[in-house]
Amino acid sequence: ELKVEQNPLFLSMQEGKNYTIYCNYSTTSDRLYWYRQDPGKSLESLFVLLSNGAVKQEGRLMASLDTKARLSTLHITAAVHDLSATYFCAVSQHNNNDMRFGAGTRLTVKP
Amino acid sequence: EAGVAQSPRYKIIEKRQSVAFWCNPISGHATLYWYQQILGQGPKLLIQFQNNGVVDDSQLPKDRFSAERLKGVDSTLKIQPAKLEDSAVYLCASSLRSGYGYTFGSGTRLTVV
């Protein structure tokens, strides 16, 4: 069974600092997704990573994928308050299009 | 392009009552998904449609949940009878084809009292 674990589950950081959120998954996967969710809102797609070594960047967020280690990271550079949200990673497999989500990382950026 | 539309936004019902949610996916999106998101958890897939056929409903509690996608466009998800543990946000998502470019709707927040 495909399992997805994120850590940390809660993250409080100061503006201007850097930090990394980790996403581990249990079986071979061919797609990894990162989503952002603001309180009371739906999920916003951030990144889709398709291959080993893939790296994508958008603003202060950078995501990477290591399929051999079954690990993806979401790196936050020089955090700002607007990045406060819950971040989910999700994984799907080619033969099963069910997208399995991690529990989410609730990020709070303090001024 | 218009996004995934869901209604209602909020619903409060008593346990053992019935409730239905509606989803209109993005035009042309063949694949439609219903997810259940319990407070503090990640979304969990309930059912996946490809056009009007069911691809995966292995995690749908079929004794009380049902879903249909007539004509391969709109979809409805029904719970009958509802239990307290069904309190959650029900998210609908669609994509052109399986596994690519999911777009989520705003969700329906269900509270069962």
GROMACS .gro file of C-alpha atoms in nm:
model
  224
    1GLU     CA    1   0.000   0.000   0.000
    2LEU     CA    2   0.130   0.343  -0.094
    3LYS     CA    3   0.194   0.560   0.212
    4VAL     CA    4   0.306   0.920   0.218
    5GLU     CA    5   0.469   1.082   0.520
    6GLN     CA    6   0.549   1.447   0.563
    7ASN     CA    7   0.758   1.616   0.825
    8PRO     CA    8   0.742   1.830   1.010
    9LEU     CA    9   0.365   1.848   1.058
   10PHE     CA   10   0.391   2.193   1.213
   11LEU     CA   11   0.652   2.456   1.134
   12SER     CA   12   0.685   2.801   1.279
   13MET     CA   13   0.956   3.017   1.132
   14GLN     CA   14   1.075   3.375   1.127
   15GLU     CA   15   1.055   3.589   0.818
   16GLY     CA   16   1.376   3.581   0.618
   17LYS     CA   17   1.476   3.231   0.730
   18ASN     CA   18   1.516   2.918   0.518
   19TYR     CA   19   1.362   2.581   0.584
   20THR     CA   20   1.284   2.248   0.417
   21ILE     CA   21   0.975   2.028   0.429
   22TYR     CA   22   1.027   1.658   0.362
   23CYS     CA   23   0.798   1.408   0.191
   24ASN     CA   24   0.874   1.036   0.200
   25TYR     CA   25   0.670   0.773   0.018
   26SER     CA   26   0.669   0.398   0.051
   27THR     CA   27   0.654   0.249  -0.299
   28THR     CA   28   0.764   0.331  -0.650
   29SER     CA   29   0.586   0.632  -0.788
   30ASP     CA   30   0.594   0.816  -1.116
   31ARG     CA   31   0.446   1.150  -1.013
   32LEU     CA   32   0.482   1.369  -0.710
   33TYR     CA   33   0.275   1.679  -0.644
   34TRP     CA   34   0.299   1.971  -0.405
   35TYR     CA   35  -0.014   2.166  -0.312
   36ARG     CA   36  -0.082   2.469  -0.096
   37GLN     CA   37  -0.400   2.510   0.106
   38ASP     CA   38  -0.502   2.830   0.284
   39PRO     CA   39  -0.749   2.802   0.576
   40GLY     CA   40  -1.100   2.737   0.449
   41LYS     CA   41  -0.981   2.726   0.091
   42SER     CA   42  -0.926   2.456  -0.165
   43LEU     CA   43  -0.594   2.315  -0.284
   44GLU     CA   44  -0.372   2.512  -0.518
   45SER     CA   45  -0.127   2.318  -0.732
   46LEU     CA   46   0.235   2.429  -0.685
   47PHE     CA   47   0.453   2.170  -0.856
   48VAL     CA   48   0.437   1.838  -1.041
   49LEU     CA   49   0.761   1.638  -1.042
   50LEU     CA   50   0.789   1.357  -1.292
   51SER     CA   51   1.141   1.220  -1.290
   52ASN     CA   52   1.440   1.150  -1.070
   53GLY     CA   53   1.642   1.463  -1.008
   54ALA     CA   54   1.360   1.694  -1.116
   55VAL     CA   55   1.381   2.041  -0.964
   56LYS     CA   56   1.123   2.314  -1.001
   57GLN     CA   57   1.122   2.664  -0.858
   58GLU     CA   58   0.856   2.928  -0.825
   59GLY     CA   59   0.943   3.239  -0.630
   60ARG     CA   60   1.068   3.146  -0.282
   61LEU     CA   61   0.968   2.780  -0.317
   62MET     CA   62   1.180   2.507  -0.475
   63ALA     CA   63   1.079   2.141  -0.500
   64SER     CA   64   1.301   1.846  -0.581
   65LEU     CA   65   1.254   1.474  -0.627
   66ASP     CA   66   1.483   1.178  -0.555
   67THR     CA   67   1.300   0.867  -0.673
   68LYS     CA   68   1.574   0.633  -0.552
   69ALA     CA   69   1.538   0.760  -0.196
   70ARG     CA   70   1.159   0.802  -0.245
   71LEU     CA   71   1.196   1.153  -0.113
   72SER     CA   72   1.082   1.495  -0.220
   73THR     CA   73   1.171   1.823  -0.055
   74LEU     CA   74   1.006   2.162  -0.060
   75HIS     CA   75   1.261   2.429   0.024
   76ILE     CA   76   1.154   2.772   0.142
   77THR     CA   77   1.400   3.056   0.091
   78ALA     CA   78   1.378   3.383   0.287
   79ALA     CA   79   1.027   3.314   0.411
   80VAL     CA   80   0.761   3.586   0.409
   81HIS     CA   81   0.430   3.600   0.594
   82ASP     CA   82   0.232   3.533   0.274
   83LEU     CA   83   0.375   3.182   0.263
   84SER     CA   84   0.182   3.086   0.578
   85ALA     CA   85  -0.043   2.796   0.474
   86THR     CA   86  -0.062   2.416   0.484
   87TYR     CA   87   0.153   2.238   0.228
   88PHE     CA   88   0.066   1.889   0.107
   89CYS     CA   89   0.266   1.646  -0.099
   90ALA     CA   90   0.083   1.376  -0.293
   91VAL     CA   91   0.203   1.077  -0.490
   92SER     CA   92   0.047   0.871  -0.766
   93GLN     CA   93   0.154   0.557  -0.947
   94HIS     CA   94   0.121   0.480  -1.317
   95ASN     CA   95  -0.092   0.174  -1.264
   96ASN     CA   96  -0.311   0.338  -1.003
   97ASN     CA   97  -0.415   0.695  -1.055
   98ASP     CA   98  -0.520   0.737  -0.695
   99MET     CA   99  -0.330   1.040  -0.564
  100ARG     CA  100  -0.229   0.969  -0.204
  101PHE     CA  101  -0.175   1.273   0.015
  102GLY     CA  102   0.050   1.326   0.310
  103ALA     CA  103  -0.094   1.470   0.632
  104GLY     CA  104   0.027   1.818   0.545
  105THR     CA  105   0.274   2.064   0.698
  106ARG     CA  106   0.116   2.367   0.862
  107LEU     CA  107   0.359   2.654   0.810
  108THR     CA  108   0.339   2.976   1.006
  109VAL     CA  109   0.578   3.256   0.916
  110LYS     CA  110   0.615   3.516   1.190
  111PRO     CA  111   0.723   3.875   1.126
  112GLU     CA  112  -1.130   2.907  -1.805
  113ALA     CA  113  -1.394   2.848  -1.540
  114GLY     CA  114  -1.282   2.635  -1.246
  115VAL     CA  115  -1.439   2.333  -1.083
  116ALA     CA  116  -1.775   2.436  -0.937
  117GLN     CA  117  -1.915   2.277  -0.623
  118SER     CA  118  -2.232   2.332  -0.426
  119PRO     CA  119  -2.337   2.385  -0.161
  120ARG     CA  120  -2.041   2.548   0.015
  121TYR     CA  121  -2.165   2.452   0.360
  122LYS     CA  122  -2.414   2.199   0.490
  123ILE     CA  123  -2.520   2.111   0.844
  124ILE     CA  124  -2.735   1.803   0.896
  125GLU     CA  125  -2.832   1.573   1.178
  126LYS     CA  126  -2.696   1.221   1.193
  127ARG     CA  127  -2.901   0.967   1.000
  128GLN     CA  128  -3.016   1.234   0.755
  129SER     CA  129  -2.924   1.230   0.387
  130VAL     CA  130  -2.719   1.484   0.196
  131ALA     CA  131  -2.602   1.534  -0.162
  132PHE     CA  132  -2.319   1.735  -0.310
  133TRP     CA  133  -2.284   1.853  -0.667
  134CYS     CA  134  -1.977   1.907  -0.883
  135ASN     CA  135  -1.936   2.058  -1.229
  136PRO     CA  136  -1.582   1.993  -1.359
  137ILE     CA  137  -1.383   2.204  -1.601
  138SER     CA  138  -1.521   2.172  -1.951
  139GLY     CA  139  -1.355   1.890  -2.141
  140HIS     CA  140  -1.203   1.724  -1.836
  141ALA     CA  141  -1.272   1.353  -1.869
  142THR     CA  142  -1.154   1.250  -1.524
  143LEU     CA  143  -1.338   1.352  -1.208
  144TYR     CA  144  -1.248   1.276  -0.848
  145TRP     CA  145  -1.423   1.307  -0.513
  146TYR     CA  146  -1.200   1.347  -0.207
  147GLN     CA  147  -1.286   1.357   0.162
  148GLN     CA  148  -1.071   1.584   0.380
  149ILE     CA  149  -1.119   1.545   0.754
  150LEU     CA  150  -0.997   1.838   0.962
  151GLY     CA  151  -0.621   1.823   1.010
  152GLN     CA  152  -0.566   1.547   0.754
  153GLY     CA  153  -0.477   1.521   0.389
  154PRO     CA  154  -0.750   1.455   0.133
  155LYS     CA  155  -0.850   1.092   0.079
  156LEU     CA  156  -0.981   0.969  -0.255
  157LEU     CA  157  -1.336   0.837  -0.242
  158ILE     CA  158  -1.408   0.774  -0.609
  159GLN     CA  159  -1.263   0.840  -0.952
  160PHE     CA  160  -1.464   0.863  -1.275
  161GLN     CA  161  -1.336   0.846  -1.631
  162ASN     CA  162  -1.614   1.002  -1.837
  163ASN     CA  163  -1.923   0.836  -1.688
  164GLY     CA  164  -1.751   0.515  -1.577
  165VAL     CA  165  -1.607   0.438  -1.233
  166VAL     CA  166  -1.229   0.379  -1.237
  167ASP     CA  167  -1.167   0.340  -0.864
  168ASP     CA  168  -1.414   0.333  -0.576
  169SER     CA  169  -1.217   0.108  -0.345
  170GLN     CA  170  -1.217   0.363  -0.061
  171LEU     CA  171  -1.583   0.461  -0.090
  172PRO     CA  172  -1.794   0.336   0.204
  173LYS     CA  173  -2.056   0.185  -0.021
  174ASP     CA  174  -2.300   0.105   0.256
  175ARG     CA  175  -2.375   0.476   0.290
  176PHE     CA  176  -2.197   0.668   0.013
  177SER     CA  177  -2.292   0.668  -0.353
  178ALA     CA  178  -2.180   0.874  -0.650
  179GLU     CA  179  -2.276   0.908  -1.010
  180ARG     CA  180  -2.162   1.098  -1.314
  181LEU     CA  181  -2.441   1.086  -1.565
  182LYS     CA  182  -2.349   1.189  -1.919
  183GLY     CA  183  -1.984   1.216  -1.816
  184VAL     CA  184  -2.007   1.578  -1.702
  185ASP     CA  185  -2.162   1.678  -1.367
  186SER     CA  186  -2.136   1.449  -1.069
  187THR     CA  187  -2.323   1.405  -0.744
  188LEU     CA  188  -2.202   1.244  -0.421
  189LYS     CA  189  -2.464   1.127  -0.174
  190ILE     CA  190  -2.443   1.014   0.187
  191GLN     CA  191  -2.735   0.822   0.332
  192PRO     CA  192  -2.755   0.797   0.629
  193ALA     CA  193  -2.490   1.035   0.756
  194LYS     CA  194  -2.277   0.961   1.063
  195LEU     CA  195  -2.091   1.203   1.289
  196GLU     CA  196  -1.758   1.086   1.144
  197ASP     CA  197  -1.865   1.200   0.797
  198SER     CA  198  -1.805   1.560   0.904
  199ALA     CA  199  -1.540   1.679   0.660
  200VAL     CA  200  -1.477   1.888   0.353
  201TYR     CA  201  -1.572   1.709   0.032
  202LEU     CA  202  -1.351   1.817  -0.256
  203CYS     CA  203  -1.416   1.759  -0.621
  204ALA     CA  204  -1.128   1.767  -0.868
  205SER     CA  205  -1.101   1.717  -1.242
  206SER     CA  206  -0.827   1.661  -1.497
  207LEU     CA  207  -0.797   1.617  -1.872
  208ARG     CA  208  -0.681   1.262  -1.815
  209SER     CA  209  -0.577   1.054  -1.521
  210GLY     CA  210  -0.276   1.170  -1.330
  211TYR     CA  211  -0.222   1.508  -1.493
  212GLY     CA  212  -0.318   1.863  -1.401
  213TYR     CA  213  -0.568   1.814  -1.122
  214THR     CA  214  -0.782   2.122  -1.047
  215PHE     CA  215  -0.972   2.122  -0.720
  216GLY     CA  216  -1.302   2.291  -0.646
  217SER     CA  217  -1.362   2.501  -0.335
  218GLY     CA  218  -1.521   2.208  -0.153
  219THR     CA  219  -1.834   2.149   0.050
  220ARG     CA  220  -1.793   2.164   0.426
  221LEU     CA  221  -2.027   1.910   0.587
  222THR     CA  222  -2.104   1.915   0.956
  223VAL     CA  223  -2.304   1.624   1.100
  224VAL     CA  224  -2.452   1.694   1.444
   0.00000   0.00000   0.00000
